[in-house]
Amino acid sequence: MDFPDTPEDVPTLPSYKTTAADNLGSEEIAELQARGIDPYATAADGTACLQQAKLPLARLIFAARFAAIFKTPDMARSLVSPQAVTLLSIPDDEERQVFFDMFPDILEQTAKALDDFGINVHGIAVAELPNVQAASSNRGRKDFNDKVDRLIAEGNNVIVCARTRDDLPPSGKLLWMRTATLPPMTGDMVIEILRQTHSITGQVSEAAIRDRLPDDLALQALHMPLLKSAFTEQTTLMVAARLYALTRRLDTGKVARGPTLDAIYLPPQAQQEMQHLLGDLAQWRTGHLPWSEVTSSVLLYGPPGTGKTLLAQALAGSAGIPLIATSYGICQKAGHQGDFLRTLSESVEKTIASAPCVFFVDELDSFSKRSVSHRNSGYVAAIVNALLEHITTLNNTAGVIVLGATNLPENVDPAIIRPGRFDRHTALENPDRAGIKRIFEIELGASAQDLDLAPAADRLLGMSGAQVAAVVRDARGQARHSNTTLGNHHLKAAVDHVAPEGRQEDLHRIAIHEAGHAVVAHSLDLPLPDMVRITARGGAYHGKMPFAATKKTVCDQIAVTLGGRAAEAVLLGSVSNGAEADLEQATELAFKARYSWGLYANNLLSVGSVKLAQLDPLDPLGSVVNSDIKGHYLRAKEIVEGNAKLVERVAEALLEQREIDGDALAEVLAAHDITNSDRPTEALVG
């Protein structure tokens, strides 16, 4: 929404439509801007707005922040829902008092913008929670509650300035509709204020101002007196420069924000690695460990929603150091290649100046491989080379922890993620059952003790941590809208939205399928998986391929891959589409064994460039691979037929537990004798 017009009591000069910049060339404009003069804010005749000292700056600043709450018409209309209560969360006592005192003027300034949305502000009343000391007294609390009750009884749409929803009296909680947070100061707000306070034309040198402004995180550290002092500068560009100078004096980069590692879920291995890194950082800061001994660069990889960005924030929060984050998308947004490289360089320079700190670069897979030839090869090479240089520089800067994140590490240029640039590679996978319960406990807080989390955790297996957190928000929203305490039925309803309960017969088929993989692996003495899981959406079998693949190990692995399909055929009498990924993996292994890895004595020719999608069972290559796969499938079926009861037992355990780790699976398998196939590996294929 646009910032409201200047109120009548704010001193202004006549409006000019023609700016000084309209009559200047780009070099002349740049020269004036370098001297701190804004030709866009100055009229063509040289008239400038020089009455800053008389402006109600505090009111304008608070109005800008208040207006930023209403990003959409729906958000604005929710403010005036009939007889509704909106909580405006302002934790700081002093800021809450100042805002409350100015609220009538602030509301008047935002009235025009709200009127554009068809919203009448005259039915809005406001109540303010007193400071902590007064609010904790019986008299202070009673006065506050009485005022809220009175405003509600009069039929007002009430805005309550308080800390949290817990501050509301019972009537306020009952009519509560939403919580709004007064946004902190941003660069966008500064520019909109400058259009009114420092421009005779309504225009400003926006790009030049943004170049001079500190980032939003730094701006947030400036209290009202400092903000007001900066706006007393004569021109827009001088204001921006003053704001930057103030943030540098405050050393805002040293102010830690965000979550901590204790407040988020991480897989045990990742949690341990981050704690070790924190310990090393602490020893370095006290002079007990040289920085060269600290493993300070970590690549975070895994599916979307597994907490890579959150981990970076939490690491910085736990260490009490700033986080400087960038990404391919952020740099690309700056413009052409030169702007991209400049933006990347600026973030690196800021990182070095802020040490000790965390530097986080996201979307590493967007920095594609230089070895791939395409029409943008030159552009890609320049970008990747610059990133390589910057990462090397940061790794050589004491106190800088470098974190990179990618969903697809195989798509990242190998030089970026090699040891020396990212020494440690940490996987962040979707949480297991224990992890899901831990996320529930973190997100729900004390409410978790009153809920049965196990059924929800079972159904959410296979989903990301972000999805689990979203389920909690959904459950809370349902409880809120029904004005009841969060209960198991709210949690179940939220889970139903993302993980509907499947049919029992489908779940049984999935369990038989995954059990088939496990039993065939056990019969062939292959390593058992780290984890086997079943959900209504499918199963997961996290097995490992031997590092040194021989003809026998590859043939055995293909049999394991086909064990799920074989189990369905033998025990259920039919197969399903659940074996699609298995068939794809079996085809790839069979093809590579014969035509890429040279595992067959009669063929040393590598045709690895042939795409599997081009294989046809009727063509020579496809016919041979198809014949190999059929042989492995027959072997898998024989193993399943000889161990049908064991397959059923493993399936029963999966249906009961939904997720079994490797150790528990080994116990189930060890309780039964195993029958192997009489079909020798060498007889399966030539």
XYZ file of C-alpha atoms in Angstrom:
686
model
C 0.000 0.000 0.000
C 1.166 3.563 -0.632
C 2.323 5.673 2.257
C -0.354 8.169 3.345
C -0.296 11.792 2.246
C 1.438 14.386 4.370
C -0.933 15.686 7.083
C -2.002 19.322 6.962
C 0.093 20.404 9.953
C 3.347 19.215 8.355
C 5.190 22.193 6.804
C 5.503 21.846 3.041
C 6.510 23.913 0.040
C 4.510 24.196 -3.193
C 4.615 20.977 -5.224
C 6.846 20.903 -8.292
C 6.377 18.343 -11.050
C 9.622 19.033 -12.890
C 12.818 17.914 -11.168
C 16.308 19.247 -11.555
C 17.299 15.831 -12.872
C 14.984 16.268 -15.866
C 17.408 18.785 -17.353
C 20.635 16.936 -16.532
C 22.636 14.156 -18.133
C 23.525 10.969 -16.289
C 27.072 12.145 -15.536
C 25.823 15.439 -14.090
C 23.263 13.593 -11.966
C 25.942 11.231 -10.668
C 28.216 14.183 -9.843
C 25.500 15.890 -7.791
C 24.655 12.663 -5.997
C 28.315 12.178 -5.139
C 28.150 15.592 -3.400
C 25.085 14.503 -1.428
C 22.602 16.501 -3.523
C 19.439 14.780 -4.749
C 18.474 16.261 -8.159
C 15.249 14.245 -8.223
C 14.087 15.751 -4.920
C 14.989 19.272 -6.091
C 12.789 21.342 -8.399
C 14.008 22.388 -11.835
C 14.463 25.958 -10.591
C 16.681 24.747 -7.745
C 14.072 24.962 -4.986
C 14.681 22.359 -2.301
C 12.797 21.268 0.823
C 14.804 22.545 3.803
C 12.346 22.539 6.737
C 13.247 19.222 8.312
C 13.593 20.543 11.860
C 9.856 21.384 11.993
C 8.634 17.974 10.852
C 6.865 15.535 13.227
C 9.424 12.844 12.474
C 8.460 10.442 15.241
C 4.882 10.453 13.998
C 5.953 9.861 10.401
C 8.260 7.016 11.413
C 5.618 5.274 13.501
C 3.022 5.839 10.780
C 5.302 4.208 8.224
C 5.764 1.202 10.457
C 2.050 0.977 11.231
C 1.080 1.253 7.555
C 3.443 -1.610 6.719
C 1.218 -3.971 8.712
C -1.470 -3.779 6.047
C 0.135 -5.453 3.065
C -3.171 -6.514 1.501
C -6.786 -5.285 1.632
C -7.761 -8.426 3.554
C -5.169 -7.699 6.237
C -6.412 -4.128 6.479
C -10.071 -5.153 6.694
C -9.305 -7.611 9.471
C -8.371 -4.580 11.565
C -11.979 -3.428 11.569
C -13.887 -6.700 11.721
C -17.105 -5.947 13.637
C -16.483 -6.000 17.389
C -13.151 -7.740 16.895
C -9.990 -7.414 18.940
C -6.618 -7.053 17.216
C -3.471 -7.487 19.274
C -0.691 -5.149 18.192
C 2.343 -6.850 19.699
C 4.929 -4.309 20.917
C 7.125 -5.987 23.558
C 9.165 -2.881 24.449
C 7.435 -0.828 27.171
C 8.819 2.540 26.094
C 8.057 2.014 22.426
C 4.548 0.822 23.267
C 3.892 3.956 25.337
C 5.165 6.298 22.611
C 3.108 4.540 19.964
C -0.023 4.670 22.114
C 0.387 8.395 22.778
C 0.750 9.090 19.053
C -1.879 6.622 17.882
C -4.665 9.151 17.097
C -2.322 11.101 14.825
C -0.880 7.921 13.325
C -4.346 6.571 12.577
C -5.272 9.874 10.957
C -2.229 9.646 8.706
C -3.075 6.108 7.617
C -6.772 6.910 7.194
C -6.502 7.794 3.492
C -4.636 4.623 2.617
C -7.160 2.543 4.567
C -9.979 4.469 2.908
C -8.637 3.269 -0.452
C -9.443 -0.221 0.791
C -12.965 0.869 1.744
C -12.130 0.905 5.446
C -13.468 3.500 7.874
C -11.116 4.013 10.815
C -13.537 5.995 12.968
C -14.848 2.889 14.730
C -11.391 1.901 15.966
C -10.445 2.294 19.626
C -7.123 1.492 21.243
C -6.048 0.237 24.665
C -2.471 0.017 25.891
C -0.933 -2.349 28.401
C 1.122 -0.323 30.911
C 4.761 -1.093 31.574
C 5.780 -4.376 33.144
C 5.819 -3.021 36.687
C 2.383 -1.413 36.407
C 0.908 -4.351 34.516
C 2.029 -6.740 37.240
C 0.213 -4.765 39.945
C -3.392 -5.608 40.697
C -4.501 -2.000 40.117
C -2.664 -1.648 36.808
C -3.978 -4.937 35.497
C -7.543 -4.138 36.602
C -7.497 -0.713 34.935
C -6.240 -2.237 31.700
C -8.801 -5.055 31.740
C -11.614 -2.632 32.567
C -10.680 -0.382 29.657
C -10.593 -3.247 27.166
C -13.938 -4.517 28.471
C -15.472 -1.034 28.199
C -14.269 -0.517 24.622
C -15.623 -3.922 23.638
C -18.952 -3.237 25.357
C -19.293 0.010 23.372
C -19.118 -1.991 20.146
C -15.705 -0.719 19.054
C -13.176 -2.487 16.900
C -10.404 -2.620 19.475
C -6.661 -2.536 18.904
C -4.813 -3.607 22.038
C -1.151 -2.591 22.277
C 0.401 -5.280 24.445
C 3.170 -7.858 24.522
C 1.426 -11.161 23.807
C -2.085 -12.622 23.616
C -1.698 -13.720 27.242
C -1.964 -10.037 28.244
C -5.556 -9.841 26.988
C -8.454 -10.084 29.449
C -10.925 -12.966 28.940
C -13.248 -10.857 26.772
C -10.318 -9.803 24.603
C -9.163 -13.380 24.132
C -12.673 -14.420 23.142
C -12.988 -11.732 20.450
C -9.327 -11.837 19.430
C -8.993 -12.186 15.639
C -5.333 -11.680 14.829
C -1.967 -10.568 16.138
C -0.070 -7.895 14.247
C 3.544 -7.006 14.893
C 4.739 -3.455 14.441
C 7.350 -3.958 11.727
C 10.840 -2.598 12.355
C 12.273 0.225 10.307
C 13.316 -0.731 6.788
C 15.010 0.953 3.874
C 11.702 1.076 2.004
C 10.154 3.026 4.871
C 13.056 5.468 4.936
C 12.598 6.191 1.237
C 8.841 6.749 1.578
C 9.390 9.125 4.498
C 12.054 11.006 2.545
C 9.595 11.579 -0.294
C 7.572 13.690 2.151
C 10.245 15.224 4.331
C 13.077 15.953 1.909
C 11.562 16.192 -1.575
C 9.815 19.164 -3.153
C 8.816 16.987 -6.112
C 7.757 13.762 -4.414
C 10.634 12.002 -6.145
C 13.996 10.889 -4.775
C 17.216 9.309 -6.068
C 16.043 5.894 -4.934
C 18.935 3.802 -6.284
C 21.566 6.161 -4.888
C 19.799 6.268 -1.519
C 19.676 2.484 -1.323
C 23.396 2.345 -2.104
C 24.070 4.530 0.938
C 21.572 3.038 3.393
C 22.577 0.335 5.873
C 20.788 -2.983 5.597
C 17.468 -3.504 7.342
C 18.993 -5.508 10.196
C 21.293 -2.604 11.030
C 18.470 -0.064 10.760
C 16.465 -2.005 13.322
C 19.100 -1.278 15.971
C 18.621 2.510 15.732
C 16.301 3.911 18.392
C 13.978 6.838 17.757
C 16.344 9.672 18.830
C 19.016 8.412 16.442
C 16.538 8.029 13.583
C 15.230 11.542 14.157
C 18.738 12.980 14.276
C 19.552 11.431 10.899
C 16.448 12.960 9.311
C 17.629 16.449 10.287
C 20.273 16.221 7.554
C 19.556 18.537 4.618
C 19.169 16.077 1.724
C 17.895 12.562 1.138
C 21.381 11.275 0.395
C 22.822 12.905 3.499
C 20.110 11.241 5.599
C 21.002 7.846 4.136
C 24.707 8.409 4.733
C 24.032 9.529 8.304
C 21.956 6.428 9.010
C 24.781 4.245 7.737
C 27.332 6.096 9.868
C 25.177 5.670 12.970
C 24.838 1.930 12.456
C 28.594 1.631 12.063
C 29.119 3.486 15.335
C 26.660 1.177 17.060
C 28.495 -1.828 15.609
C 25.086 -3.396 14.936
C 26.673 -6.417 13.332
C 27.578 -7.653 16.795
C 23.939 -7.899 17.862
C 22.775 -11.516 17.623
C 19.213 -12.295 16.578
C 17.196 -15.321 15.742
C 16.814 -18.819 17.163
C 19.475 -20.957 18.820
C 20.478 -24.557 18.220
C 18.723 -25.619 21.414
C 15.441 -24.260 20.068
C 15.366 -26.143 16.757
C 15.406 -29.775 15.696
C 18.497 -31.148 13.989
C 19.455 -34.750 13.261
C 21.796 -35.986 16.024
C 24.869 -35.992 13.781
C 24.271 -32.443 12.577
C 23.539 -31.242 16.114
C 26.792 -32.758 17.343
C 28.800 -31.181 14.522
C 27.345 -27.731 15.186
C 28.018 -28.022 18.922
C 31.627 -28.962 18.179
C 31.901 -25.927 15.921
C 30.509 -23.694 18.659
C 33.023 -25.134 21.106
C 35.928 -24.490 18.746
C 34.696 -20.943 18.120
C 34.561 -20.293 21.866
C 38.109 -21.580 22.321
C 39.342 -19.409 19.454
C 37.659 -16.335 20.919
C 39.449 -16.901 24.224
C 42.789 -17.442 22.488
C 43.065 -21.149 23.296
C 42.785 -22.423 19.715
C 44.286 -21.083 16.487
C 41.721 -20.466 13.745
C 43.632 -22.769 11.417
C 42.590 -25.671 13.668
C 38.874 -24.864 13.380
C 36.782 -26.715 10.785
C 34.848 -23.600 9.890
C 33.256 -24.417 6.521
C 30.221 -26.687 6.221
C 28.080 -27.674 3.252
C 24.475 -28.345 4.250
C 22.565 -30.514 1.807
C 19.241 -32.265 1.703
C 15.657 -31.938 0.475
C 13.761 -28.643 0.713
C 12.290 -27.828 4.111
C 14.862 -29.705 6.188
C 16.136 -26.616 8.008
C 19.291 -25.534 6.204
C 18.545 -21.822 6.490
C 17.208 -22.256 10.023
C 20.410 -24.030 11.045
C 22.483 -21.076 9.813
C 20.325 -18.668 11.810
C 20.476 -20.866 14.909
C 24.240 -21.287 14.732
C 24.677 -17.520 14.613
C 22.142 -17.101 17.412
C 23.867 -19.659 19.630
C 27.259 -18.078 19.037
C 25.935 -14.551 19.566
C 27.414 -13.394 16.274
C 25.826 -11.832 13.180
C 24.606 -13.766 10.169
C 25.327 -12.380 6.727
C 23.260 -14.269 4.169
C 23.228 -14.193 0.396
C 22.179 -16.439 -2.453
C 22.290 -16.737 -6.210
C 18.804 -15.244 -6.378
C 19.685 -12.237 -4.210
C 22.737 -11.437 -6.316
C 20.922 -12.001 -9.603
C 18.167 -9.610 -8.527
C 20.745 -6.822 -8.491
C 20.923 -6.778 -12.298
C 23.416 -7.771 -14.965
C 26.624 -9.699 -14.380
C 28.499 -6.677 -13.069
C 25.771 -5.943 -10.533
C 25.685 -9.631 -9.560
C 29.409 -9.671 -8.855
C 29.263 -6.340 -7.020
C 26.452 -7.545 -4.749
C 28.336 -10.746 -3.989
C 31.514 -8.790 -3.232
C 29.672 -6.398 -0.935
C 28.277 -9.256 1.137
C 31.763 -10.717 1.459
C 33.245 -7.356 2.459
C 30.511 -6.921 5.047
C 31.256 -10.404 6.377
C 34.941 -9.694 6.812
C 34.172 -6.404 8.553
C 31.715 -8.165 10.898
C 33.933 -11.082 11.993
C 33.377 -13.128 14.041
C 30.231 -13.988 12.099
C 28.476 -16.600 9.975
C 28.449 -16.235 6.192
C 25.606 -18.216 4.621
C 25.274 -18.724 0.869
C 22.092 -20.452 -0.246
C 21.121 -22.019 -3.591
C 24.610 -23.306 -4.332
C 23.189 -25.616 -7.004
C 22.280 -22.476 -8.984
C 26.025 -21.906 -9.385
C 26.003 -24.585 -12.085
C 28.966 -26.598 -13.296
C 31.415 -24.811 -15.569
C 32.053 -28.086 -17.402
C 28.532 -28.053 -18.865
C 28.604 -26.309 -22.238
C 25.756 -23.922 -23.091
C 25.244 -20.434 -24.484
C 25.783 -18.836 -21.046
C 29.022 -20.705 -20.334
C 31.051 -17.507 -20.100
C 28.601 -15.935 -17.671
C 28.517 -19.052 -15.487
C 32.309 -19.362 -15.450
C 32.759 -15.754 -14.314
C 30.166 -16.131 -11.550
C 31.568 -19.438 -10.276
C 35.157 -18.172 -10.402
C 34.181 -15.131 -8.339
C 32.434 -17.323 -5.781
C 35.467 -19.605 -5.544
C 37.712 -16.631 -4.878
C 35.385 -15.218 -2.233
C 34.971 -18.532 -0.396
C 38.740 -18.947 -0.319
C 39.095 -15.434 1.077
C 36.482 -16.056 3.753
C 38.039 -19.372 4.748
C 41.275 -17.497 5.294
C 39.576 -14.882 7.472
C 39.765 -15.682 11.169
C 36.391 -15.753 12.845
C 34.294 -16.342 9.718
C 32.191 -19.514 9.622
C 31.179 -20.339 6.057
C 27.950 -22.273 5.517
C 26.630 -23.264 2.107
C 23.281 -24.864 1.326
C 21.969 -26.889 -1.588
C 19.146 -29.277 -2.312
C 21.179 -30.985 -5.036
C 24.912 -31.235 -4.285
C 25.460 -33.245 -7.468
C 24.504 -30.147 -9.491
C 27.050 -27.853 -7.815
C 30.362 -27.154 -9.510
C 32.761 -29.628 -7.814
C 35.357 -26.928 -7.202
C 32.920 -25.046 -4.972
C 32.288 -27.889 -2.533
C 35.666 -29.595 -2.484
C 37.651 -29.839 0.790
C 39.425 -26.569 1.390
C 36.320 -24.610 0.525
C 33.739 -26.725 2.338
C 35.625 -29.109 4.594
C 32.593 -30.808 6.093
C 29.460 -32.003 4.305
C 26.428 -32.389 6.564
C 23.229 -34.084 5.421
C 19.899 -32.722 6.623
C 17.242 -35.302 5.837
C 13.562 -35.410 6.652
C 13.110 -36.188 10.362
C 12.486 -39.684 11.678
C 9.714 -40.423 14.186
C 11.781 -39.164 17.125
C 12.659 -36.045 15.158
C 9.019 -35.346 14.336
C 8.095 -35.668 18.015
C 10.915 -33.291 18.904
C 9.637 -30.731 16.376
C 6.165 -31.082 17.882
C 7.582 -30.450 21.352
C 9.501 -27.376 20.187
C 6.597 -25.890 18.250
C 3.886 -26.750 20.776
C 5.788 -25.879 23.939
C 3.913 -26.779 27.112
C 0.865 -27.853 25.075
C 2.769 -30.928 23.876
C 2.412 -32.553 27.304
C -1.367 -32.719 26.922
C -1.380 -34.288 23.444
C -0.874 -37.795 22.067
C 1.828 -37.108 19.486
C 2.601 -40.682 18.387
C -0.262 -41.150 15.875
C 0.478 -37.821 14.211
C 4.214 -38.579 14.105
C 3.556 -41.949 12.446
C 1.463 -40.380 9.709
C 3.924 -37.551 9.057
C 6.897 -39.873 8.521
C 8.697 -38.927 5.334
C 7.727 -35.258 5.511
C 10.100 -32.371 6.050
C 10.559 -30.477 9.279
C 8.981 -27.426 7.651
C 5.878 -29.458 6.813
C 5.651 -30.740 10.391
C 5.908 -27.187 11.736
C 3.181 -26.118 9.293
C 0.913 -28.854 10.686
C 1.351 -27.379 14.172
C 0.447 -23.913 12.895
C -2.634 -25.344 11.209
C -3.699 -27.122 14.416
C -3.225 -23.950 16.435
C -5.224 -21.994 13.897
C -8.118 -24.426 14.150
C -8.083 -24.179 17.938
C -7.938 -20.396 17.699
C -10.846 -20.142 15.306
C -12.961 -22.408 17.491
C -11.928 -20.489 20.619
C -10.884 -23.707 22.349
C -7.721 -25.145 23.823
C -5.545 -27.050 21.381
C -6.474 -30.729 21.502
C -5.750 -34.027 19.797
C -8.661 -33.529 17.394
C -7.127 -30.268 16.141
C -3.800 -32.003 15.563
C -5.471 -34.919 13.778
C -7.445 -32.575 11.533
C -4.261 -30.702 10.623
C -2.491 -33.974 9.817
C -5.467 -35.048 7.691
C -4.891 -32.017 5.459
C -1.389 -33.115 4.449
C -1.313 -36.862 5.136
C -4.751 -38.435 4.724
C -5.083 -41.881 6.232
C -4.612 -44.564 3.586
C -6.447 -47.839 3.188
C -5.154 -50.635 5.404
C -4.711 -52.976 2.428
C -2.504 -50.394 0.700
C -0.396 -49.989 3.838
C -0.066 -53.779 4.073
C 1.161 -53.937 0.452
C 3.728 -51.219 1.147
C 4.939 -53.120 4.226
C 5.256 -56.372 2.229
C 7.199 -54.496 -0.460
C 9.736 -52.970 1.939
C 10.045 -56.253 3.863
C 10.937 -57.970 0.592
C 13.921 -55.671 0.119
C 15.123 -56.374 3.665
C 14.772 -60.165 3.512
C 16.569 -60.458 0.162
C 19.406 -58.242 1.463
C 19.668 -60.389 4.592
C 19.719 -63.633 2.606
C 22.558 -62.360 0.403
C 24.610 -61.073 3.370
C 24.417 -57.486 2.145
C 24.482 -54.627 4.680
C 21.073 -53.897 6.117
C 19.597 -50.432 5.603
C 19.955 -47.650 8.133
C 16.188 -47.356 8.197
C 13.020 -48.856 6.683
C 9.821 -46.796 6.780
C 6.233 -47.136 5.594
C 3.611 -44.404 5.229
C 0.277 -44.111 3.456
C 2.178 -42.305 0.684
C 4.729 -45.072 0.127
C 7.762 -46.683 1.679
C 11.441 -45.899 2.086
C 14.378 -48.292 2.211
C 17.636 -46.470 2.927
C 20.179 -49.042 1.773
C 23.785 -48.559 0.727
C 25.634 -49.700 -2.378
C 29.059 -51.260 -1.665
C 31.850 -48.785 -2.383
C 33.824 -51.278 -4.509
C 31.265 -52.838 -6.857
C 32.094 -56.266 -8.278
C 29.975 -58.350 -10.606
C 28.647 -60.366 -7.642
C 27.837 -57.347 -5.440
C 26.081 -55.591 -8.313
C 24.019 -58.689 -9.117
C 23.144 -59.063 -5.433
C 22.190 -55.404 -5.195
C 19.897 -55.689 -8.225
C 18.187 -58.672 -6.588
C 17.646 -56.598 -3.424
C 16.281 -53.740 -5.519
C 13.759 -56.120 -7.097
C 12.943 -57.804 -3.776
C 9.991 -55.506 -3.111
C 8.291 -56.318 -6.410
C 9.051 -60.014 -5.866
C 7.458 -59.944 -2.405
C 4.281 -58.363 -3.766
C 4.056 -60.990 -6.512
C 4.672 -63.969 -4.213
C 2.662 -62.981 -1.134
C -0.088 -60.856 -2.670
C -0.403 -62.448 -6.097
C 0.024 -59.173 -7.985
C 2.431 -56.244 -8.332
C 1.786 -52.506 -8.083
C 3.288 -49.296 -9.425
C 5.301 -49.005 -6.221
C 8.240 -50.704 -7.940
C 8.756 -47.953 -10.535
C 11.809 -46.447 -8.834
C 13.146 -49.958 -8.113
C 12.938 -50.922 -11.795
C 14.681 -47.699 -12.768
C 17.516 -48.367 -10.311
C 17.786 -52.012 -11.401
C 17.954 -50.959 -15.052
C 20.685 -48.432 -14.317
C 22.763 -50.945 -12.336
C 22.337 -53.705 -14.919
C 23.257 -51.369 -17.765
C 26.318 -49.949 -16.020
C 27.542 -53.390 -14.955
C 27.546 -54.573 -18.552
C 28.251 -51.431 -20.590
C 30.013 -48.906 -18.296
C 31.968 -50.690 -15.570
C 33.415 -53.550 -17.635
C 32.302 -56.258 -15.182
C 31.781 -58.842 -17.958
C 34.784 -60.523 -19.574
C 33.295 -60.488 -23.061
C 32.655 -56.739 -23.104
C 35.095 -53.942 -22.278
C 33.333 -51.326 -24.386
C 31.885 -48.380 -22.442
C 28.730 -46.840 -23.869
C 27.886 -44.864 -20.776
C 26.652 -41.904 -22.803
C 23.534 -43.821 -23.842
C 20.516 -42.571 -21.893
C 18.468 -45.218 -20.123
C 15.315 -43.686 -21.567
C 16.566 -44.699 -25.017
C 16.688 -48.392 -24.132
C 14.104 -50.597 -25.853
C 13.606 -54.292 -24.979
C 13.499 -55.036 -28.719
C 16.848 -53.358 -29.446
C 20.131 -55.248 -28.882
C 21.277 -53.183 -25.872
C 17.864 -53.097 -24.255
C 17.251 -56.780 -24.923
C 20.418 -57.849 -23.104
C 19.746 -55.568 -20.119
C 16.132 -56.739 -19.942
C 17.284 -60.367 -19.929
C 19.722 -59.625 -17.097
C 17.005 -57.950 -15.015
C 14.628 -60.882 -15.534
C 17.269 -63.254 -14.205
C 17.824 -61.138 -11.096
C 14.065 -60.893 -10.568
C 13.671 -64.689 -10.673
C 16.427 -64.958 -8.083
C 14.682 -62.434 -5.816
C 11.381 -64.328 -6.159
C 13.021 -67.620 -5.178
C 14.459 -66.000 -2.045
C 11.075 -64.540 -1.115
C 9.295 -67.861 -1.767
C 11.712 -69.638 0.565
C 11.326 -66.991 3.280
C 7.692 -65.961 2.959
C 7.027 -66.217 6.703
C 10.002 -63.986 7.450
C 8.768 -61.407 4.940
C 5.397 -61.445 6.698
C 7.085 -61.042 10.105
C 9.091 -58.019 8.960
C 5.951 -56.547 7.387
C 4.080 -57.003 10.672
C 6.845 -55.168 12.526
C 6.655 -52.318 10.015
C 2.884 -52.084 10.323
C 3.264 -51.933 14.083
C 6.171 -49.489 14.270
C 6.013 -47.702 10.877
C 9.768 -47.065 11.053
C 12.555 -49.515 11.962
C 16.262 -48.736 12.149
C 18.974 -51.134 11.057
C 19.653 -52.589 14.508
C 15.986 -53.326 15.214
C 15.589 -54.846 11.758
C 18.572 -57.132 12.372
C 16.909 -58.442 15.552
C 13.720 -59.322 13.676
C 15.647 -61.067 10.899
C 17.970 -62.956 13.264
C 15.015 -64.651 14.955
C 14.344 -66.760 11.842
C 16.388 -69.141 9.726
C 17.050 -67.924 6.191
C 16.650 -69.831 2.939
C 18.716 -68.664 -0.026
C 18.151 -69.106 -3.729
C 19.670 -72.126 -5.452
C 20.168 -69.990 -8.539
C 23.919 -69.082 -8.696
C 24.836 -65.521 -9.506
C 27.077 -66.480 -12.424
C 24.282 -68.500 -14.040
C 21.997 -65.504 -14.074
C 23.958 -63.515 -16.591
C 26.751 -64.279 -18.982
